[in-house]
PDB file of C-alpha atoms in Angstrom:
ATOM      1  CA  UNK A   1      13.656   4.904  -0.595  1.00  0.00           C
ATOM      2  CA  UNK A   2      11.464   8.257  -0.927  1.00  0.00           C
ATOM      3  CA  UNK A   3      10.395   9.990   2.113  1.00  0.00           C
ATOM      4  CA  UNK A   4       6.499  10.743   2.262  1.00  0.00           C
ATOM      5  CA  UNK A   5       4.826  12.914   4.892  1.00  0.00           C
ATOM      6  CA  UNK A   6       1.038  13.348   5.524  1.00  0.00           C
ATOM      7  CA  UNK A   7      -0.734  15.912   7.492  1.00  0.00           C
ATOM      8  CA  UNK A   8      -2.877  15.831   9.567  1.00  0.00           C
ATOM      9  CA  UNK A   9      -2.089  12.205  11.239  1.00  0.00           C
ATOM     10  CA  UNK A  10      -5.356  12.150  12.501  1.00  0.00           C
ATOM     11  CA  UNK A  11      -8.571  14.299  12.192  1.00  0.00           C
ATOM     12  CA  UNK A  12     -12.008  14.263  13.835  1.00  0.00           C
ATOM     13  CA  UNK A  13     -14.790  16.279  12.287  1.00  0.00           C
ATOM     14  CA  UNK A  14     -18.451  16.722  12.311  1.00  0.00           C
ATOM     15  CA  UNK A  15     -20.821  15.242   9.522  1.00  0.00           C
ATOM     16  CA  UNK A  16     -21.194  17.478   6.645  1.00  0.00           C
ATOM     17  CA  UNK A  17     -17.751  19.243   6.893  1.00  0.00           C
ATOM     18  CA  UNK A  18     -14.960  19.163   4.686  1.00  0.00           C
ATOM     19  CA  UNK A  19     -11.560  17.919   5.387  1.00  0.00           C
ATOM     20  CA  UNK A  20      -8.406  18.155   3.489  1.00  0.00           C
ATOM     21  CA  UNK A  21      -5.359  15.933   3.846  1.00  0.00           C
ATOM     22  CA  UNK A  22      -2.141  16.851   2.469  1.00  0.00           C
ATOM     23  CA  UNK A  23       0.753  14.473   0.985  1.00  0.00           C
ATOM     24  CA  UNK A  24       4.045  15.629   0.534  1.00  0.00           C
ATOM     25  CA  UNK A  25       7.127  14.321  -1.110  1.00  0.00           C
ATOM     26  CA  UNK A  26      10.325  15.271   0.962  1.00  0.00           C
ATOM     27  CA  UNK A  27      12.996  14.285  -1.250  1.00  0.00           C
ATOM     28  CA  UNK A  28      11.615  13.308  -4.638  1.00  0.00           C
ATOM     29  CA  UNK A  29       9.828  15.000  -7.276  1.00  0.00           C
ATOM     30  CA  UNK A  30       6.852  12.810  -7.704  1.00  0.00           C
ATOM     31  CA  UNK A  31       4.974  13.120 -11.239  1.00  0.00           C
ATOM     32  CA  UNK A  32       2.126  10.337  -9.746  1.00  0.00           C
ATOM     33  CA  UNK A  33       1.033   9.862  -6.641  1.00  0.00           C
ATOM     34  CA  UNK A  34      -1.952   7.570  -5.435  1.00  0.00           C
ATOM     35  CA  UNK A  35      -4.381   7.861  -2.601  1.00  0.00           C
ATOM     36  CA  UNK A  36      -5.563   4.736  -0.896  1.00  0.00           C
ATOM     37  CA  UNK A  37      -8.294   3.930   1.830  1.00  0.00           C
ATOM     38  CA  UNK A  38      -7.842   1.312   4.381  1.00  0.00           C
ATOM     39  CA  UNK A  39     -10.708  -0.103   6.616  1.00  0.00           C
ATOM     40  CA  UNK A  40      -9.914  -1.896  10.026  1.00  0.00           C
ATOM     41  CA  UNK A  41      -8.351  -5.144   9.335  1.00  0.00           C
ATOM     42  CA  UNK A  42      -8.594  -4.661   5.535  1.00  0.00           C
ATOM     43  CA  UNK A  43      -6.212  -4.313   2.668  1.00  0.00           C
ATOM     44  CA  UNK A  44      -5.477  -1.045   0.831  1.00  0.00           C
ATOM     45  CA  UNK A  45      -7.979   0.046  -1.815  1.00  0.00           C
ATOM     46  CA  UNK A  46      -6.815   2.391  -4.432  1.00  0.00           C
ATOM     47  CA  UNK A  47      -9.062   5.515  -4.861  1.00  0.00           C
ATOM     48  CA  UNK A  48      -7.348   7.437  -7.355  1.00  0.00           C
ATOM     49  CA  UNK A  49      -4.291   8.266  -9.138  1.00  0.00           C
ATOM     50  CA  UNK A  50      -3.131  11.741  -9.022  1.00  0.00           C
ATOM     51  CA  UNK A  51      -0.912  13.317 -11.823  1.00  0.00           C
ATOM     52  CA  UNK A  52       0.819  16.288 -11.373  1.00  0.00           C
ATOM     53  CA  UNK A  53      -0.680  19.232 -13.659  1.00  0.00           C
ATOM     54  CA  UNK A  54      -3.627  17.128 -14.873  1.00  0.00           C
ATOM     55  CA  UNK A  55      -6.818  15.829 -13.430  1.00  0.00           C
ATOM     56  CA  UNK A  56      -6.679  12.677 -11.108  1.00  0.00           C
ATOM     57  CA  UNK A  57      -8.058   9.385 -12.488  1.00  0.00           C
ATOM     58  CA  UNK A  58     -10.598   7.673 -10.013  1.00  0.00           C
ATOM     59  CA  UNK A  59     -11.389   4.105  -9.604  1.00  0.00           C
ATOM     60  CA  UNK A  60     -14.767   2.688 -10.249  1.00  0.00           C
ATOM     61  CA  UNK A  61     -17.071   3.354  -7.536  1.00  0.00           C
ATOM     62  CA  UNK A  62     -15.128   6.257  -6.159  1.00  0.00           C
ATOM     63  CA  UNK A  63     -16.851   9.677  -6.380  1.00  0.00           C
ATOM     64  CA  UNK A  64     -14.827  12.241  -7.860  1.00  0.00           C
ATOM     65  CA  UNK A  65     -16.955  15.059  -6.512  1.00  0.00           C
ATOM     66  CA  UNK A  66     -16.818  13.841  -3.199  1.00  0.00           C
ATOM     67  CA  UNK A  67     -13.042  12.986  -2.987  1.00  0.00           C
ATOM     68  CA  UNK A  68     -11.366  16.026  -4.447  1.00  0.00           C
ATOM     69  CA  UNK A  69      -7.762  15.691  -5.524  1.00  0.00           C
ATOM     70  CA  UNK A  70      -5.324  18.335  -6.285  1.00  0.00           C
ATOM     71  CA  UNK A  71      -1.566  17.767  -7.477  1.00  0.00           C
ATOM     72  CA  UNK A  72      -0.424  21.082  -8.293  1.00  0.00           C
ATOM     73  CA  UNK A  73       3.224  20.397  -7.764  1.00  0.00           C
ATOM     74  CA  UNK A  74       5.639  17.742  -8.025  1.00  0.00           C
ATOM     75  CA  UNK A  75       5.859  17.529  -4.239  1.00  0.00           C
ATOM     76  CA  UNK A  76       2.395  17.881  -2.969  1.00  0.00           C
ATOM     77  CA  UNK A  77      -0.828  16.313  -3.458  1.00  0.00           C
ATOM     78  CA  UNK A  78      -4.043  16.846  -1.529  1.00  0.00           C
ATOM     79  CA  UNK A  79      -7.358  15.019  -0.873  1.00  0.00           C
ATOM     80  CA  UNK A  80     -10.371  16.691   0.019  1.00  0.00           C
ATOM     81  CA  UNK A  81     -13.140  14.845   1.516  1.00  0.00           C
ATOM     82  CA  UNK A  82     -16.412  16.927   0.984  1.00  0.00           C
ATOM     83  CA  UNK A  83     -19.457  16.875   2.932  1.00  0.00           C
ATOM     84  CA  UNK A  84     -17.834  14.059   5.244  1.00  0.00           C
ATOM     85  CA  UNK A  85     -20.238  11.368   6.811  1.00  0.00           C
ATOM     86  CA  UNK A  86     -19.322   8.858   9.358  1.00  0.00           C
ATOM     87  CA  UNK A  87     -19.228   6.177   6.781  1.00  0.00           C
ATOM     88  CA  UNK A  88     -16.083   8.230   5.333  1.00  0.00           C
ATOM     89  CA  UNK A  89     -14.180   7.312   8.517  1.00  0.00           C
ATOM     90  CA  UNK A  90     -11.249   5.430   7.629  1.00  0.00           C
ATOM     91  CA  UNK A  91      -7.467   5.363   7.274  1.00  0.00           C
ATOM     92  CA  UNK A  92      -6.197   7.388   4.309  1.00  0.00           C
ATOM     93  CA  UNK A  93      -2.998   6.720   2.660  1.00  0.00           C
ATOM     94  CA  UNK A  94      -0.953   8.310   0.079  1.00  0.00           C
ATOM     95  CA  UNK A  95       2.010   6.820  -1.973  1.00  0.00           C
ATOM     96  CA  UNK A  96       4.182   8.160  -4.642  1.00  0.00           C
ATOM     97  CA  UNK A  97       5.863   6.468  -7.547  1.00  0.00           C
ATOM     98  CA  UNK A  98       9.690   6.459  -7.550  1.00  0.00           C
ATOM     99  CA  UNK A  99      12.889   4.583  -7.476  1.00  0.00           C
ATOM    100  CA  UNK A 100      11.934   2.742 -10.440  1.00  0.00           C
ATOM    101  CA  UNK A 101       8.690   1.724 -12.518  1.00  0.00           C
ATOM    102  CA  UNK A 102       5.842   0.689 -10.358  1.00  0.00           C
ATOM    103  CA  UNK A 103       7.796   1.235  -7.096  1.00  0.00           C
ATOM    104  CA  UNK A 104       5.542   2.892  -4.608  1.00  0.00           C
ATOM    105  CA  UNK A 105       6.551   4.574  -1.230  1.00  0.00           C
ATOM    106  CA  UNK A 106       3.833   5.173   1.399  1.00  0.00           C
ATOM    107  CA  UNK A 107       3.128   8.006   3.500  1.00  0.00           C
ATOM    108  CA  UNK A 108       2.259   7.358   7.401  1.00  0.00           C
ATOM    109  CA  UNK A 109      -1.385   7.811   6.845  1.00  0.00           C
ATOM    110  CA  UNK A 110      -4.281   9.977   8.186  1.00  0.00           C
ATOM    111  CA  UNK A 111      -6.968   8.638  10.356  1.00  0.00           C
ATOM    112  CA  UNK A 112     -10.191  10.424   9.855  1.00  0.00           C
ATOM    113  CA  UNK A 113     -13.081   9.983  12.183  1.00  0.00           C
ATOM    114  CA  UNK A 114     -16.559  11.749  11.270  1.00  0.00           C
ATOM    115  CA  UNK A 115     -18.816  12.157  13.924  1.00  0.00           C
TER     116      UNK A 115
ATOM    117  CA  UNK B   1      -7.863  -7.272 -14.108  1.00  0.00           C
ATOM    118  CA  UNK B   2      -5.235  -8.492 -11.965  1.00  0.00           C
ATOM    119  CA  UNK B   3      -6.125 -10.470  -9.010  1.00  0.00           C
ATOM    120  CA  UNK B   4      -3.887 -11.443  -5.829  1.00  0.00           C
ATOM    121  CA  UNK B   5      -4.648 -14.068  -3.506  1.00  0.00           C
ATOM    122  CA  UNK B   6      -2.566 -14.159  -0.148  1.00  0.00           C
ATOM    123  CA  UNK B   7      -2.320 -16.925   2.283  1.00  0.00           C
ATOM    124  CA  UNK B   8      -2.372 -17.556   5.257  1.00  0.00           C
ATOM    125  CA  UNK B   9      -4.514 -14.671   6.703  1.00  0.00           C
ATOM    126  CA  UNK B  10      -2.718 -15.168  10.020  1.00  0.00           C
ATOM    127  CA  UNK B  11       0.425 -16.623  10.962  1.00  0.00           C
ATOM    128  CA  UNK B  12       1.988 -17.408  14.433  1.00  0.00           C
ATOM    129  CA  UNK B  13       5.523 -18.542  14.882  1.00  0.00           C
ATOM    130  CA  UNK B  14       8.144 -18.838  17.782  1.00  0.00           C
ATOM    131  CA  UNK B  15      11.016 -16.285  17.810  1.00  0.00           C
ATOM    132  CA  UNK B  16      13.777 -17.676  15.915  1.00  0.00           C
ATOM    133  CA  UNK B  17      11.773 -19.720  13.608  1.00  0.00           C
ATOM    134  CA  UNK B  18      11.010 -18.908   9.901  1.00  0.00           C
ATOM    135  CA  UNK B  19       7.786 -17.666   8.552  1.00  0.00           C
ATOM    136  CA  UNK B  20       6.504 -18.081   4.889  1.00  0.00           C
ATOM    137  CA  UNK B  21       3.618 -16.121   3.186  1.00  0.00           C
ATOM    138  CA  UNK B  22       2.462 -17.070  -0.276  1.00  0.00           C
ATOM    139  CA  UNK B  23       0.586 -15.052  -2.921  1.00  0.00           C
ATOM    140  CA  UNK B  24      -0.746 -15.962  -6.449  1.00  0.00           C
ATOM    141  CA  UNK B  25      -1.621 -13.661  -9.172  1.00  0.00           C
ATOM    142  CA  UNK B  26      -3.696 -14.033 -12.183  1.00  0.00           C
ATOM    143  CA  UNK B  27      -2.247 -11.957 -14.915  1.00  0.00           C
ATOM    144  CA  UNK B  28       0.752 -13.569 -16.660  1.00  0.00           C
ATOM    145  CA  UNK B  29       1.697 -10.091 -17.747  1.00  0.00           C
ATOM    146  CA  UNK B  30       2.535  -8.650 -14.289  1.00  0.00           C
ATOM    147  CA  UNK B  31       6.041  -7.939 -13.880  1.00  0.00           C
ATOM    148  CA  UNK B  32       6.753  -6.390 -10.594  1.00  0.00           C
ATOM    149  CA  UNK B  33       5.868  -7.871  -7.190  1.00  0.00           C
ATOM    150  CA  UNK B  34       6.496  -5.954  -4.075  1.00  0.00           C
ATOM    151  CA  UNK B  35       6.081  -6.855  -0.368  1.00  0.00           C
ATOM    152  CA  UNK B  36       5.051  -4.213   2.290  1.00  0.00           C
ATOM    153  CA  UNK B  37       5.124  -4.549   5.993  1.00  0.00           C
ATOM    154  CA  UNK B  38       2.481  -2.472   8.029  1.00  0.00           C
ATOM    155  CA  UNK B  39       2.884  -1.828  11.740  1.00  0.00           C
ATOM    156  CA  UNK B  40      -0.459  -0.661  13.711  1.00  0.00           C
ATOM    157  CA  UNK B  41      -1.593   2.769  12.776  1.00  0.00           C
ATOM    158  CA  UNK B  42       1.234   3.443  10.303  1.00  0.00           C
ATOM    159  CA  UNK B  43       1.552   3.342   6.503  1.00  0.00           C
ATOM    160  CA  UNK B  44       2.938   0.422   4.541  1.00  0.00           C
ATOM    161  CA  UNK B  45       6.634   0.054   4.385  1.00  0.00           C
ATOM    162  CA  UNK B  46       8.410  -1.452   1.335  1.00  0.00           C
ATOM    163  CA  UNK B  47      10.598  -4.332   2.513  1.00  0.00           C
ATOM    164  CA  UNK B  48      11.588  -6.118  -0.822  1.00  0.00           C
ATOM    165  CA  UNK B  49      10.514  -6.245  -4.291  1.00  0.00           C
ATOM    166  CA  UNK B  50      11.383  -8.500  -7.231  1.00  0.00           C
ATOM    167  CA  UNK B  51      10.766  -8.233 -10.813  1.00  0.00           C
ATOM    168  CA  UNK B  52       9.867 -10.960 -13.409  1.00  0.00           C
ATOM    169  CA  UNK B  53      13.424 -11.343 -14.838  1.00  0.00           C
ATOM    170  CA  UNK B  54      14.756 -12.783 -11.425  1.00  0.00           C
ATOM    171  CA  UNK B  55      13.652 -15.823  -9.622  1.00  0.00           C
ATOM    172  CA  UNK B  56      15.004 -15.113  -6.054  1.00  0.00           C
ATOM    173  CA  UNK B  57      16.165 -12.030  -4.195  1.00  0.00           C
ATOM    174  CA  UNK B  58      17.495 -11.856  -0.837  1.00  0.00           C
ATOM    175  CA  UNK B  59      18.023  -8.944   1.637  1.00  0.00           C
ATOM    176  CA  UNK B  60      19.340 -10.290   5.137  1.00  0.00           C
ATOM    177  CA  UNK B  61      16.665 -12.305   6.769  1.00  0.00           C
ATOM    178  CA  UNK B  62      14.162 -11.566   4.057  1.00  0.00           C
ATOM    179  CA  UNK B  63      13.832 -13.345   0.913  1.00  0.00           C
ATOM    180  CA  UNK B  64      11.444 -13.429  -1.952  1.00  0.00           C
ATOM    181  CA  UNK B  65      10.984 -16.124  -4.552  1.00  0.00           C
ATOM    182  CA  UNK B  66       9.140 -16.050  -7.828  1.00  0.00           C
ATOM    183  CA  UNK B  67       7.477 -18.705 -10.001  1.00  0.00           C
ATOM    184  CA  UNK B  68       6.456 -17.173 -13.262  1.00  0.00           C
ATOM    185  CA  UNK B  69       5.163 -20.257 -14.696  1.00  0.00           C
ATOM    186  CA  UNK B  70       2.838 -21.257 -11.580  1.00  0.00           C
ATOM    187  CA  UNK B  71       2.225 -17.551 -11.043  1.00  0.00           C
ATOM    188  CA  UNK B  72       3.051 -17.474  -7.388  1.00  0.00           C
ATOM    189  CA  UNK B  73       5.484 -15.447  -5.279  1.00  0.00           C
ATOM    190  CA  UNK B  74       6.506 -15.870  -1.705  1.00  0.00           C
ATOM    191  CA  UNK B  75       8.169 -13.874   1.258  1.00  0.00           C
ATOM    192  CA  UNK B  76      10.549 -15.899   3.460  1.00  0.00           C
ATOM    193  CA  UNK B  77      11.485 -14.538   6.992  1.00  0.00           C
ATOM    194  CA  UNK B  78      14.248 -16.229   8.616  1.00  0.00           C
ATOM    195  CA  UNK B  79      15.134 -16.250  12.297  1.00  0.00           C
ATOM    196  CA  UNK B  80      12.281 -14.465  13.154  1.00  0.00           C
ATOM    197  CA  UNK B  81      12.094 -11.510  15.833  1.00  0.00           C
ATOM    198  CA  UNK B  82       9.258 -10.007  17.773  1.00  0.00           C
ATOM    199  CA  UNK B  83       9.680  -6.906  16.163  1.00  0.00           C
ATOM    200  CA  UNK B  84       8.885  -8.693  12.748  1.00  0.00           C
ATOM    201  CA  UNK B  85       5.235  -8.779  14.157  1.00  0.00           C
ATOM    202  CA  UNK B  86       3.058  -6.801  11.727  1.00  0.00           C
ATOM    203  CA  UNK B  87       0.603  -7.222   8.737  1.00  0.00           C
ATOM    204  CA  UNK B  88       2.516  -7.985   5.518  1.00  0.00           C
ATOM    205  CA  UNK B  89       0.979  -7.458   2.098  1.00  0.00           C
ATOM    206  CA  UNK B  90       1.974  -8.752  -1.163  1.00  0.00           C
ATOM    207  CA  UNK B  91       1.150  -6.609  -4.374  1.00  0.00           C
ATOM    208  CA  UNK B  92       1.533  -7.204  -8.087  1.00  0.00           C
ATOM    209  CA  UNK B  93       1.654  -4.682 -10.895  1.00  0.00           C
ATOM    210  CA  UNK B  94      -1.487  -4.132 -12.942  1.00  0.00           C
ATOM    211  CA  UNK B  95      -0.611  -4.453 -16.696  1.00  0.00           C
ATOM    212  CA  UNK B  96      -4.281  -3.464 -17.423  1.00  0.00           C
ATOM    213  CA  UNK B  97      -4.359  -0.616 -15.044  1.00  0.00           C
ATOM    214  CA  UNK B  98      -2.163   2.032 -16.555  1.00  0.00           C
ATOM    215  CA  UNK B  99      -0.459   4.497 -14.514  1.00  0.00           C
ATOM    216  CA  UNK B 100       1.781   1.576 -13.116  1.00  0.00           C
ATOM    217  CA  UNK B 101      -0.838   0.532 -10.560  1.00  0.00           C
ATOM    218  CA  UNK B 102      -0.590  -2.056  -7.873  1.00  0.00           C
ATOM    219  CA  UNK B 103      -3.033  -4.778  -6.772  1.00  0.00           C
ATOM    220  CA  UNK B 104      -2.695  -5.985  -3.053  1.00  0.00           C
ATOM    221  CA  UNK B 105      -3.400  -9.156  -1.365  1.00  0.00           C
ATOM    222  CA  UNK B 106      -5.782  -9.022   1.712  1.00  0.00           C
ATOM    223  CA  UNK B 107      -2.582  -9.144   4.119  1.00  0.00           C
ATOM    224  CA  UNK B 108      -1.044 -11.605   6.390  1.00  0.00           C
ATOM    225  CA  UNK B 109      -0.819 -10.876  10.123  1.00  0.00           C
ATOM    226  CA  UNK B 110       2.308 -12.311  11.422  1.00  0.00           C
ATOM    227  CA  UNK B 111       2.789 -12.618  15.179  1.00  0.00           C
ATOM    228  CA  UNK B 112       6.383 -13.629  16.447  1.00  0.00           C
ATOM    229  CA  UNK B 113       6.188 -15.174  20.007  1.00  0.00           C
ATOM    230  CA  UNK B 114       9.004 -14.243  22.486  1.00  0.00           C
TER     231      UNK B 114
END
């Protein structure tokens, strides 16, 4: 399957600051990437679909002005959590579509802790 | 939209026994059903998937079965080992979602006791 990396693996920040998370495809050109959020002991919740060269599509209830997504190349998508608050603390995971229709490969995740 | 139910939420087995996790889906137009294994603090790893044109697929100790009529699919792990302990998620493609999105079950925490 495709190899996906995320950076950083974990980040601690103060309330009100912004945090950028990178998602890279190491061996595959991904036109579509997905961003998920996962709270402890819960399932994956899709936040948005990131399409290379176009605006991201956000799920209902996800604030597009708070979670900025940029997919400028076929190997990189970034998620910026703006003005982070403690309730934004979560595990953020990206995935890319590859190997066949609907098949998704996930990155290792980024643990965000907002103090 | 698509809805996926997964059972049980927790499963404990003895090493060497089999484990079965079941999922149901609501939209008969769904045609892709992957299973993911997630270890603590890591991202989900695709372990097996099945498409609606087949009823069963095997990969060594892991198998998935699909019953389109009943709209349910199951993961079977034989000869379980302690390293199989993890949270397993089933998913189904969302025909209404566009962009080939997946809808996930709530997960099953599998514990394999030595």
